[in-house]
Amino acid sequence: MANITVIGGGYVGLVVAVGFAHHGHSVVVGERDSIRVERFRAGDPVIHEPRLPELLAEAIGDGSISFTTDNRAAVDGADAVFLALPTPAMADGTVNVSAIYAVLSEIYDLLNAPAVVVTKSTVPVGENARIASFLAEHGSTAAVVSNPEFLQEGSAVDHFLAPDRIVVGSSHPAANEFIMSLYEEMPGERVTLADTTTPEIIKYASNAFLATKIAFINEIARLCDATGGDVLQVAAAMGMDDRIGGKFLNSGPGYGGSCLPKDTAALSRIGELTGVPQTVVTAVIASNLDQISYVTQYLEQQLGDLAGSTIAVLGVAFKAGTGDSRDSPAVPIIRTLMTKGATVHAYDPLAKLPSDLEDAQVDTWRDAAQSSDAVILITGWPEFGSIDFSELSTLMRGNLVYDTRNVLDGQRVENAGLRYLGMGRSAGA
Ligand code: UDX
């Protein structure tokens, strides 16, 4: 069993840390936010992820995890130092990697072979090589291994413990083998590469491809709305072709979250910088923005002028199962509705709107629905499916229910005397 340090206690870092602790490794988390560290020590994972509280409690209980704000103390004696630091995108898609170098500047003298530095954060193509040069220039002898994380929010722990694939790459075979051995107990395909660049591209290409599938089906949904087709039937029949696959063909209000928008922007920017334009992903980004705008345009088409209207928004999270509203389509949709003069009441079982919109957030779906002219469902929370639509209809002033995720039973909604609209489902309500 290894001594593992994880620097950064965000979504990725904490999940990786408790996951390795669960498999018997001894894990130290270096997190600079002292309030977070206190909460972690008290067994509070801060973020909402299924199984995370249980695994954190288990690891604290058996002493296999500890937390510190002192990164130097965290890496001292580590066999592997995982970097799970934020790498936010700037407006033009450029990735800000300064957090990584700030931490490395603090700890490089403690990073020496056989200890291995592992990059979990999504970093631009070529960044692992730059990290390795930075460390070598500062006299560190640790190998740098790229080991991108593919976990999905809302099922992050399960994805970490049972991934589809584990990708590890560097020009140091022994370091690759050691890092791969940490995942011994986990299922999934193993991909070991002899460089750090290929794993970086695998990560961007995977997320960009997922974004492409979503943007594609969303354009088809718009076509269905315009022509009378049913996107659910289209997606289902497309998915019967194994070469296409049925997953990630659910049309919705546009993709969001902390990864797909950032990673598509980054890949497009990397294409520009390297002189290899990534035209597909660049078009996908524009198409996704169109989809987000389309939601309010379509509502306006159906409802008429939105000025003076009251709109109930169901769902603030970028997807069901998470309390995360980062880059959620709900946010620009609510802003647009407000700009058009609508009053918005938004409800989400977990996620919160950004502080400048917090007045729009209410505590129950009933509060949101009260006196509304229309309901827009943005996040596919299962609990929205069990709403009593007769009660909803008595609460509302109008009668329009716009289900941008196609998760409600349209017939049940209509049986309650309401008007149901799905996304790309003009023929299939
Ligand atoms: C994604 C990748 O899936 C994961 O591998 C990577 O490590 C991080 O980014 P995540 O951001 O958690 O994970 O969410 P994901 O489930 O991929 O959904 C991304 C967005 O696409 C959400 O807004 C979701 O609602 C939307 N989506 C997804 C659709 O609109 N339709 C789909 O069919 C699937």
Short mmCIF file of C-alpha atoms and ligand atoms in Angstrom, two decimals:
data_model
loop_
_atom_site.label_atom_id
_atom_site.label_comp_id
_atom_site.label_asym_id
_atom_site.label_seq_id
_atom_site.Cartn_x
_atom_site.Cartn_y
_atom_site.Cartn_z
CA MET A 1 0.00 0.00 0.00
CA ALA A 2 1.30 3.42 -0.93
CA ASN A 3 1.54 6.82 0.71
CA ILE A 4 -0.51 9.05 -1.55
CA THR A 5 -0.83 12.80 -1.39
CA VAL A 6 -3.61 14.62 -3.19
CA ILE A 7 -3.15 18.36 -3.56
CA GLY A 8 -6.52 20.07 -3.94
CA GLY A 9 -9.70 19.02 -2.15
CA GLY A 10 -12.24 19.91 -4.86
CA TYR A 11 -14.59 17.52 -6.67
CA VAL A 12 -11.80 15.53 -8.26
CA GLY A 13 -9.28 15.68 -5.41
CA LEU A 14 -11.60 14.59 -2.64
CA VAL A 15 -13.11 11.76 -4.67
CA VAL A 16 -9.65 10.50 -5.69
CA ALA A 17 -8.47 10.74 -2.08
CA VAL A 18 -11.34 8.81 -0.49
CA GLY A 19 -11.27 6.33 -3.38
CA PHE A 20 -7.62 5.46 -2.79
CA ALA A 21 -8.17 5.41 0.99
CA HIS A 22 -11.05 2.98 0.43
CA HIS A 23 -8.58 0.63 -1.25
CA GLY A 24 -6.26 0.72 1.74
CA HIS A 25 -3.75 3.39 0.73
CA SER A 26 -2.63 5.97 3.21
CA VAL A 27 -3.80 9.35 1.88
CA VAL A 28 -3.02 12.93 2.84
CA VAL A 29 -4.99 15.76 1.27
CA GLY A 30 -3.37 19.18 0.97
CA GLU A 31 -6.09 21.82 0.73
CA ARG A 32 -5.32 25.48 1.31
CA ASP A 33 -8.83 26.44 2.43
CA SER A 34 -8.75 25.93 6.20
CA ILE A 35 -12.56 25.95 6.51
CA ARG A 36 -12.77 23.10 4.01
CA VAL A 37 -10.09 21.20 5.88
CA GLU A 38 -12.02 21.57 9.15
CA ARG A 39 -15.19 20.34 7.48
CA PHE A 40 -13.38 17.38 5.87
CA ARG A 41 -11.90 16.42 9.24
CA ALA A 42 -15.39 16.52 10.73
CA GLY A 43 -16.59 14.12 8.02
CA ASP A 44 -18.39 16.73 5.90
CA PRO A 45 -17.37 16.36 2.23
CA VAL A 46 -18.60 19.91 1.45
CA ILE A 47 -19.87 18.83 -1.99
CA HIS A 48 -22.86 16.63 -2.67
CA GLU A 49 -21.82 13.29 -4.15
CA PRO A 50 -23.47 9.95 -3.48
CA ARG A 51 -21.34 7.63 -1.26
CA LEU A 52 -18.82 10.38 -0.53
CA PRO A 53 -19.95 10.96 3.10
CA GLU A 54 -19.83 7.22 3.82
CA LEU A 55 -16.40 6.71 2.27
CA LEU A 56 -15.04 9.81 3.99
CA ALA A 57 -16.34 8.59 7.36
CA GLU A 58 -14.85 5.15 6.72
CA ALA A 59 -11.44 6.61 5.83
CA ILE A 60 -11.42 8.96 8.82
CA GLY A 61 -12.51 6.07 11.03
CA ASP A 62 -9.70 3.76 10.02
CA GLY A 63 -7.12 6.55 9.92
CA SER A 64 -6.36 6.11 6.22
CA ILE A 65 -7.00 9.76 5.34
CA SER A 66 -5.85 13.05 6.82
CA PHE A 67 -6.13 16.69 5.83
CA THR A 68 -3.79 19.64 6.09
CA THR A 69 -3.48 23.18 4.81
CA ASP A 70 0.29 22.73 4.74
CA ASN A 71 1.28 21.38 1.30
CA ARG A 72 4.87 20.76 2.38
CA ALA A 73 3.71 18.59 5.27
CA ALA A 74 1.29 16.87 2.89
CA VAL A 75 3.93 15.76 0.36
CA ASP A 76 6.66 14.87 2.78
CA GLY A 77 7.23 11.12 2.48
CA ALA A 78 4.69 10.61 -0.32
CA ASP A 79 5.20 7.91 -2.94
CA ALA A 80 2.81 9.68 -5.34
CA VAL A 81 1.66 13.29 -5.35
CA PHE A 82 -1.57 13.79 -7.28
CA LEU A 83 -2.25 17.32 -8.48
CA ALA A 84 -6.00 17.94 -8.46
CA LEU A 85 -5.90 21.70 -8.64
CA PRO A 86 -8.32 23.99 -10.44
CA THR A 87 -7.40 24.86 -14.02
CA PRO A 88 -10.09 27.38 -14.95
CA ALA A 89 -10.64 28.63 -18.49
CA MET A 90 -10.28 32.29 -19.30
CA ALA A 91 -12.68 34.09 -21.66
CA ASP A 92 -10.78 33.04 -24.82
CA GLY A 93 -10.53 29.41 -23.71
CA THR A 94 -6.95 29.71 -22.47
CA VAL A 95 -6.48 27.50 -19.43
CA ASN A 96 -5.10 29.15 -16.32
CA VAL A 97 -2.56 26.72 -14.88
CA SER A 98 -1.09 29.13 -12.34
CA ALA A 99 -2.44 27.16 -9.34
CA ILE A 100 -0.30 24.18 -10.38
CA TYR A 101 2.94 26.18 -10.59
CA ALA A 102 2.17 28.04 -7.36
CA VAL A 103 1.95 24.70 -5.55
CA LEU A 104 5.00 23.21 -7.31
CA SER A 105 7.03 26.29 -6.33
CA GLU A 106 6.19 25.53 -2.72
CA ILE A 107 7.12 21.86 -2.76
CA TYR A 108 9.62 21.06 -5.56
CA ASP A 109 12.54 20.35 -3.21
CA LEU A 110 10.46 17.60 -1.57
CA LEU A 111 9.69 15.92 -4.89
CA ASN A 112 12.42 13.42 -5.64
CA ALA A 113 12.53 9.99 -7.28
CA PRO A 114 11.17 7.44 -6.63
CA ALA A 115 8.29 9.78 -5.69
CA VAL A 116 6.07 10.45 -8.71
CA VAL A 117 4.08 13.59 -9.52
CA VAL A 118 0.74 12.76 -11.11
CA THR A 119 -1.40 15.29 -12.98
CA LYS A 120 -5.12 14.66 -12.44
CA SER A 121 -6.21 18.18 -13.34
CA THR A 122 -7.15 18.69 -16.97
CA VAL A 123 -4.23 20.63 -18.41
CA PRO A 124 -3.50 22.00 -21.89
CA VAL A 125 -1.72 19.80 -24.39
CA GLY A 126 1.98 19.92 -23.60
CA GLU A 127 1.51 21.09 -20.00
CA ASN A 128 2.79 17.89 -18.38
CA ALA A 129 5.99 18.26 -20.36
CA ARG A 130 6.27 21.85 -19.12
CA ILE A 131 5.62 20.71 -15.55
CA ALA A 132 8.40 18.12 -15.93
CA SER A 133 10.80 20.79 -17.27
CA PHE A 134 9.87 23.16 -14.45
CA LEU A 135 10.61 20.49 -11.85
CA ALA A 136 13.86 19.41 -13.52
CA GLU A 137 15.05 23.03 -13.72
CA HIS A 138 14.42 23.34 -9.99
CA GLY A 139 16.48 20.23 -9.27
CA SER A 140 13.57 17.85 -8.61
CA THR A 141 14.14 14.28 -9.80
CA ALA A 142 10.50 13.12 -9.60
CA ALA A 143 8.91 11.71 -12.76
CA VAL A 144 5.73 13.43 -13.98
CA VAL A 145 2.91 11.14 -15.04
CA SER A 146 -0.28 12.22 -16.79
CA ASN A 147 -3.32 10.40 -15.41
CA PRO A 148 -6.48 12.26 -16.47
CA GLU A 149 -9.70 11.83 -14.53
CA PHE A 150 -12.92 11.04 -16.37
CA LEU A 151 -15.33 10.97 -13.43
CA GLN A 152 -18.83 12.34 -13.80
CA GLU A 153 -20.47 14.51 -11.18
CA GLY A 154 -23.42 12.89 -9.46
CA SER A 155 -21.78 9.46 -9.68
CA ALA A 156 -18.18 10.51 -9.15
CA VAL A 157 -17.32 7.96 -6.46
CA ASP A 158 -18.73 5.04 -8.44
CA HIS A 159 -16.94 6.25 -11.54
CA PHE A 160 -13.65 6.53 -9.72
CA LEU A 161 -13.94 3.08 -8.14
CA ALA A 162 -15.20 1.45 -11.34
CA PRO A 163 -13.91 3.50 -14.27
CA ASP A 164 -14.32 2.56 -17.93
CA ARG A 165 -10.61 3.08 -18.45
CA ILE A 166 -7.51 4.19 -16.61
CA VAL A 167 -5.07 6.20 -18.70
CA VAL A 168 -1.51 6.67 -17.53
CA GLY A 169 1.34 8.14 -19.55
CA SER A 170 4.92 9.32 -19.26
CA SER A 171 8.33 8.47 -20.65
CA HIS A 172 9.15 6.68 -17.35
CA PRO A 173 7.98 3.05 -17.57
CA ALA A 174 8.60 2.32 -13.87
CA ALA A 175 6.63 5.41 -12.82
CA ASN A 176 3.77 4.44 -15.16
CA GLU A 177 3.72 0.94 -13.75
CA PHE A 178 3.72 2.21 -10.18
CA ILE A 179 0.84 4.62 -10.78
CA MET A 180 -1.13 1.95 -12.62
CA SER A 181 -0.57 -0.41 -9.67
CA LEU A 182 -2.42 2.02 -7.39
CA TYR A 183 -5.56 1.17 -9.35
CA GLU A 184 -5.04 -2.57 -9.00
CA GLU A 185 -8.39 -3.22 -7.35
CA MET A 186 -10.41 -1.23 -9.83
CA PRO A 187 -11.92 -2.70 -12.97
CA GLY A 188 -11.68 -1.01 -16.39
CA GLU A 189 -9.41 -1.04 -19.41
CA ARG A 190 -5.77 -0.10 -18.84
CA VAL A 191 -4.11 2.30 -21.26
CA THR A 192 -0.42 2.90 -20.64
CA LEU A 193 1.32 5.39 -22.90
CA ALA A 194 4.94 6.35 -23.35
CA ASP A 195 4.33 10.10 -23.30
CA THR A 196 2.32 12.69 -21.37
CA THR A 197 0.85 14.41 -24.43
CA THR A 198 -1.36 11.57 -25.65
CA PRO A 199 -3.26 11.29 -22.33
CA GLU A 200 -3.82 15.06 -22.37
CA ILE A 201 -5.33 14.79 -25.84
CA ILE A 202 -7.40 11.74 -24.84
CA LYS A 203 -9.02 13.81 -22.10
CA TYR A 204 -9.86 16.76 -24.36
CA ALA A 205 -10.95 14.56 -27.24
CA SER A 206 -13.26 12.52 -24.98
CA ASN A 207 -15.01 15.52 -23.49
CA ALA A 208 -15.20 17.30 -26.85
CA PHE A 209 -16.71 14.20 -28.43
CA LEU A 210 -19.37 13.96 -25.70
CA ALA A 211 -20.14 17.65 -26.21
CA THR A 212 -20.39 17.02 -29.95
CA LYS A 213 -22.97 14.26 -29.48
CA ILE A 214 -25.07 16.51 -27.27
CA ALA A 215 -24.83 19.55 -29.57
CA PHE A 216 -25.65 17.36 -32.54
CA ILE A 217 -28.81 15.90 -31.04
CA ASN A 218 -29.84 19.36 -29.84
CA GLU A 219 -29.65 20.67 -33.41
CA ILE A 220 -31.73 17.70 -34.52
CA ALA A 221 -34.23 18.56 -31.74
CA ARG A 222 -34.53 22.07 -33.15
CA LEU A 223 -35.11 20.57 -36.57
CA CYS A 224 -37.82 18.33 -35.09
CA ASP A 225 -39.51 21.34 -33.49
CA ALA A 226 -39.49 23.13 -36.82
CA THR A 227 -40.70 20.20 -38.91
CA GLY A 228 -42.89 18.09 -36.65
CA GLY A 229 -40.50 15.25 -35.90
CA ASP A 230 -39.87 13.59 -32.54
CA VAL A 231 -36.27 13.72 -31.37
CA LEU A 232 -36.81 10.90 -28.85
CA GLN A 233 -37.66 8.53 -31.66
CA VAL A 234 -34.80 9.84 -33.79
CA ALA A 235 -32.25 9.38 -30.98
CA ALA A 236 -33.57 5.94 -30.06
CA ALA A 237 -33.35 4.69 -33.63
CA MET A 238 -29.92 6.27 -34.16
CA GLY A 239 -28.68 4.58 -30.99
CA MET A 240 -29.63 1.15 -32.32
CA ASP A 241 -26.61 1.46 -34.59
CA ASP A 242 -23.71 0.25 -32.44
CA ARG A 243 -21.35 2.51 -34.33
CA ILE A 244 -23.31 5.52 -33.09
CA GLY A 245 -24.35 4.32 -29.64
CA GLY A 246 -27.40 5.57 -27.76
CA LYS A 247 -25.68 7.34 -24.87
CA PHE A 248 -25.34 11.13 -24.68
CA LEU A 249 -28.04 11.59 -27.26
CA ASN A 250 -30.50 13.16 -24.83
CA SER A 251 -31.50 16.58 -26.08
CA GLY A 252 -31.77 19.26 -23.45
CA PRO A 253 -31.17 22.94 -22.74
CA GLY A 254 -27.49 22.67 -23.73
CA TYR A 255 -24.54 21.08 -21.96
CA GLY A 256 -23.02 22.76 -18.91
CA GLY A 257 -20.97 21.94 -15.85
CA SER A 258 -17.39 22.39 -14.86
CA CYS A 259 -15.88 20.29 -17.67
CA LEU A 260 -17.55 20.25 -21.07
CA PRO A 261 -17.80 24.04 -21.59
CA LYS A 262 -14.27 24.59 -20.29
CA ASP A 263 -12.65 21.70 -22.12
CA THR A 264 -14.32 22.43 -25.46
CA ALA A 265 -13.20 26.08 -25.21
CA ALA A 266 -9.70 24.94 -24.32
CA LEU A 267 -9.48 22.49 -27.23
CA SER A 268 -10.66 25.14 -29.65
CA ARG A 269 -8.05 27.56 -28.28
CA ILE A 270 -5.32 24.91 -28.42
CA GLY A 271 -6.24 24.37 -32.08
CA GLU A 272 -5.79 28.07 -32.76
CA LEU A 273 -2.48 28.22 -30.93
CA THR A 274 -1.06 25.17 -32.66
CA GLY A 275 -2.28 26.19 -36.12
CA VAL A 276 -4.48 23.08 -36.31
CA PRO A 277 -7.99 24.58 -36.16
CA GLN A 278 -10.42 22.34 -34.30
CA THR A 279 -13.37 23.34 -36.44
CA VAL A 280 -15.75 20.65 -35.20
CA VAL A 281 -15.43 21.54 -31.54
CA THR A 282 -15.45 25.25 -32.37
CA ALA A 283 -18.80 24.77 -34.11
CA VAL A 284 -20.04 22.68 -31.18
CA ILE A 285 -19.38 25.56 -28.78
CA ALA A 286 -21.41 27.94 -30.97
CA SER A 287 -24.15 25.36 -31.41
CA ASN A 288 -24.43 24.89 -27.65
CA LEU A 289 -24.80 28.64 -27.11
CA ASP A 290 -27.52 28.60 -29.78
CA GLN A 291 -29.29 25.82 -27.88
CA ILE A 292 -29.25 27.78 -24.63
CA SER A 293 -30.71 30.82 -26.46
CA TYR A 294 -33.21 28.61 -28.23
CA VAL A 295 -34.94 27.69 -24.94
CA THR A 296 -36.04 31.27 -24.27
CA GLN A 297 -36.75 31.98 -27.95
CA TYR A 298 -39.02 28.95 -28.15
CA LEU A 299 -40.79 29.90 -24.94
CA GLU A 300 -41.30 33.41 -26.27
CA GLN A 301 -42.69 32.00 -29.51
CA GLN A 302 -45.20 29.94 -27.55
CA LEU A 303 -46.09 32.48 -24.90
CA GLY A 304 -45.76 35.77 -26.75
CA ASP A 305 -44.08 38.77 -25.17
CA LEU A 306 -42.37 37.76 -21.93
CA ALA A 307 -42.48 41.26 -20.42
CA GLY A 308 -44.62 41.17 -17.28
CA SER A 309 -44.83 37.37 -17.27
CA THR A 310 -43.93 35.12 -14.36
CA ILE A 311 -41.88 32.05 -15.19
CA ALA A 312 -41.23 29.09 -12.92
CA VAL A 313 -37.86 27.43 -13.50
CA LEU A 314 -37.48 23.86 -12.27
CA GLY A 315 -33.83 23.00 -11.85
CA VAL A 316 -30.75 25.12 -11.43
CA ALA A 317 -28.07 22.38 -11.39
CA PHE A 318 -26.28 21.70 -14.70
CA LYS A 319 -27.59 18.15 -14.50
CA ALA A 320 -29.58 16.01 -12.10
CA GLY A 321 -27.83 14.40 -9.16
CA THR A 322 -25.49 17.29 -8.39
CA GLY A 323 -25.68 20.47 -6.35
CA ASP A 324 -23.41 22.16 -8.88
CA SER A 325 -24.69 25.11 -10.88
CA ARG A 326 -21.34 26.04 -12.42
CA ASP A 327 -21.85 26.83 -16.10
CA SER A 328 -25.41 25.55 -15.84
CA PRO A 329 -27.64 26.53 -18.78
CA ALA A 330 -30.21 27.52 -16.13
CA VAL A 331 -28.17 30.63 -15.31
CA PRO A 332 -28.08 32.29 -18.77
CA ILE A 333 -31.67 31.17 -19.38
CA ILE A 334 -32.84 32.90 -16.18
CA ARG A 335 -30.82 36.00 -17.03
CA THR A 336 -32.37 36.17 -20.50
CA LEU A 337 -35.88 35.73 -19.12
CA MET A 338 -35.24 38.60 -16.71
CA THR A 339 -33.77 40.79 -19.44
CA LYS A 340 -36.95 40.22 -21.41
CA GLY A 341 -38.96 41.50 -18.46
CA ALA A 342 -40.10 38.24 -16.88
CA THR A 343 -40.19 37.59 -13.14
CA VAL A 344 -38.46 34.30 -12.42
CA HIS A 345 -38.94 31.92 -9.51
CA ALA A 346 -36.46 29.07 -9.62
CA TYR A 347 -36.40 25.90 -7.55
CA ASP A 348 -33.75 23.22 -7.24
CA PRO A 349 -33.55 20.46 -4.64
CA LEU A 350 -29.80 21.03 -4.15
CA ALA A 351 -28.14 23.64 -6.33
CA LYS A 352 -28.03 27.37 -5.66
CA LEU A 353 -28.10 30.22 -8.15
CA PRO A 354 -25.14 32.63 -8.17
CA SER A 355 -25.44 35.36 -5.54
CA ASP A 356 -26.66 38.09 -7.91
CA LEU A 357 -29.65 35.89 -8.82
CA GLU A 358 -30.34 34.50 -5.36
CA ASP A 359 -33.55 36.53 -4.95
CA ALA A 360 -35.04 34.44 -7.76
CA GLN A 361 -34.51 31.19 -5.85
CA VAL A 362 -37.41 29.70 -3.91
CA ASP A 363 -37.63 26.70 -1.58
CA THR A 364 -40.21 24.44 -3.21
CA TRP A 365 -41.58 23.69 -6.66
CA ARG A 366 -44.93 24.97 -5.40
CA ASP A 367 -43.42 28.36 -4.55
CA ALA A 368 -41.90 28.47 -8.03
CA ALA A 369 -45.17 27.51 -9.73
CA GLN A 370 -47.33 29.97 -7.81
CA SER A 371 -49.04 32.39 -10.26
CA SER A 372 -46.67 31.46 -13.08
CA ASP A 373 -47.56 31.80 -16.74
CA ALA A 374 -45.25 28.96 -17.69
CA VAL A 375 -43.03 26.34 -16.10
CA ILE A 376 -39.67 25.53 -17.71
CA LEU A 377 -37.96 22.37 -16.56
CA ILE A 378 -34.19 22.78 -17.00
CA THR A 379 -32.72 19.99 -14.86
CA GLY A 380 -33.94 16.41 -15.11
CA TRP A 381 -34.35 15.75 -11.38
CA PRO A 382 -36.40 12.54 -11.00
CA GLU A 383 -38.55 14.20 -8.32
CA PHE A 384 -40.03 16.54 -10.94
CA GLY A 385 -41.62 13.47 -12.51
CA SER A 386 -43.73 12.90 -9.40
CA ILE A 387 -45.12 16.43 -9.24
CA ASP A 388 -48.90 16.40 -8.85
CA PHE A 389 -49.77 18.13 -12.12
CA SER A 390 -53.38 18.79 -11.08
CA GLU A 391 -52.05 20.73 -8.11
CA LEU A 392 -49.52 22.43 -10.40
CA SER A 393 -52.32 23.49 -12.69
CA THR A 394 -54.28 25.07 -9.82
CA LEU A 395 -51.18 26.96 -8.66
CA MET A 396 -50.30 28.36 -12.09
CA ARG A 397 -51.84 31.40 -13.72
CA GLY A 398 -51.09 30.07 -17.22
CA ASN A 399 -50.94 26.50 -18.48
CA LEU A 400 -47.65 25.97 -20.33
CA VAL A 401 -45.14 23.35 -19.17
CA TYR A 402 -41.93 23.36 -21.22
CA ASP A 403 -39.89 20.25 -20.44
CA THR A 404 -36.49 20.94 -22.00
CA ARG A 405 -35.17 17.54 -20.80
CA ASN A 406 -38.07 15.38 -22.01
CA VAL A 407 -38.33 13.75 -18.60
CA LEU A 408 -41.99 14.34 -17.79
CA ASP A 409 -44.86 12.18 -18.92
CA GLY A 410 -46.46 14.62 -21.36
CA GLN A 411 -49.76 12.76 -21.29
CA ARG A 412 -50.04 13.09 -17.48
CA VAL A 413 -49.27 16.79 -17.77
CA GLU A 414 -51.96 17.25 -20.44
CA ASN A 415 -54.46 15.17 -18.46
CA ALA A 416 -54.19 17.82 -15.74
CA GLY A 417 -55.40 20.40 -18.25
CA LEU A 418 -51.94 21.81 -18.90
CA ARG A 419 -50.19 22.32 -22.23
CA TYR A 420 -47.06 20.17 -22.54
CA LEU A 421 -44.09 21.01 -24.74
CA GLY A 422 -41.00 18.84 -24.90
CA MET A 423 -37.67 19.57 -26.53
CA GLY A 424 -37.83 18.54 -30.19
CA ARG A 425 -41.09 16.68 -29.60
CA SER A 426 -43.71 18.59 -31.48
CA ALA A 427 -45.09 15.31 -32.79
CA GLY A 428 -44.59 13.22 -29.70
CA ALA A 429 -46.07 15.07 -26.72
C1 UDX B 1 -18.14 15.30 -17.94
C2 UDX B 1 -17.64 14.00 -18.56
O1 UDX B 1 -18.74 13.13 -18.79
C3 UDX B 1 -16.61 13.36 -17.65
O2 UDX B 1 -16.10 12.19 -18.26
C4 UDX B 1 -15.48 14.35 -17.40
O3 UDX B 1 -14.54 13.81 -16.50
C5 UDX B 1 -16.04 15.64 -16.82
O4 UDX B 1 -17.04 16.16 -17.69
P1 UDX B 1 -19.86 15.97 -16.02
O5 UDX B 1 -19.49 17.39 -16.27
O6 UDX B 1 -19.98 15.50 -14.62
O7 UDX B 1 -18.82 14.99 -16.74
O8 UDX B 1 -21.29 15.76 -16.70
P2 UDX B 1 -21.92 14.92 -17.90
O9 UDX B 1 -22.75 13.85 -17.36
O10 UDX B 1 -20.93 14.59 -18.93
O11 UDX B 1 -22.91 16.05 -18.49
C6 UDX B 1 -22.38 17.24 -19.05
C7 UDX B 1 -23.51 18.12 -19.55
O12 UDX B 1 -24.14 17.56 -20.71
C8 UDX B 1 -24.65 18.32 -18.56
O13 UDX B 1 -25.09 19.65 -18.64
C9 UDX B 1 -25.71 17.35 -19.03
O14 UDX B 1 -27.01 17.71 -18.64
C10 UDX B 1 -25.53 17.44 -20.53
N1 UDX B 1 -26.01 16.26 -21.26
C11 UDX B 1 -25.41 15.06 -21.06
C12 UDX B 1 -27.05 16.39 -22.18
O15 UDX B 1 -27.61 17.48 -22.38
N2 UDX B 1 -27.43 15.29 -22.88
C13 UDX B 1 -26.85 14.07 -22.72
O16 UDX B 1 -27.25 13.13 -23.41
C14 UDX B 1 -25.82 13.95 -21.77
#
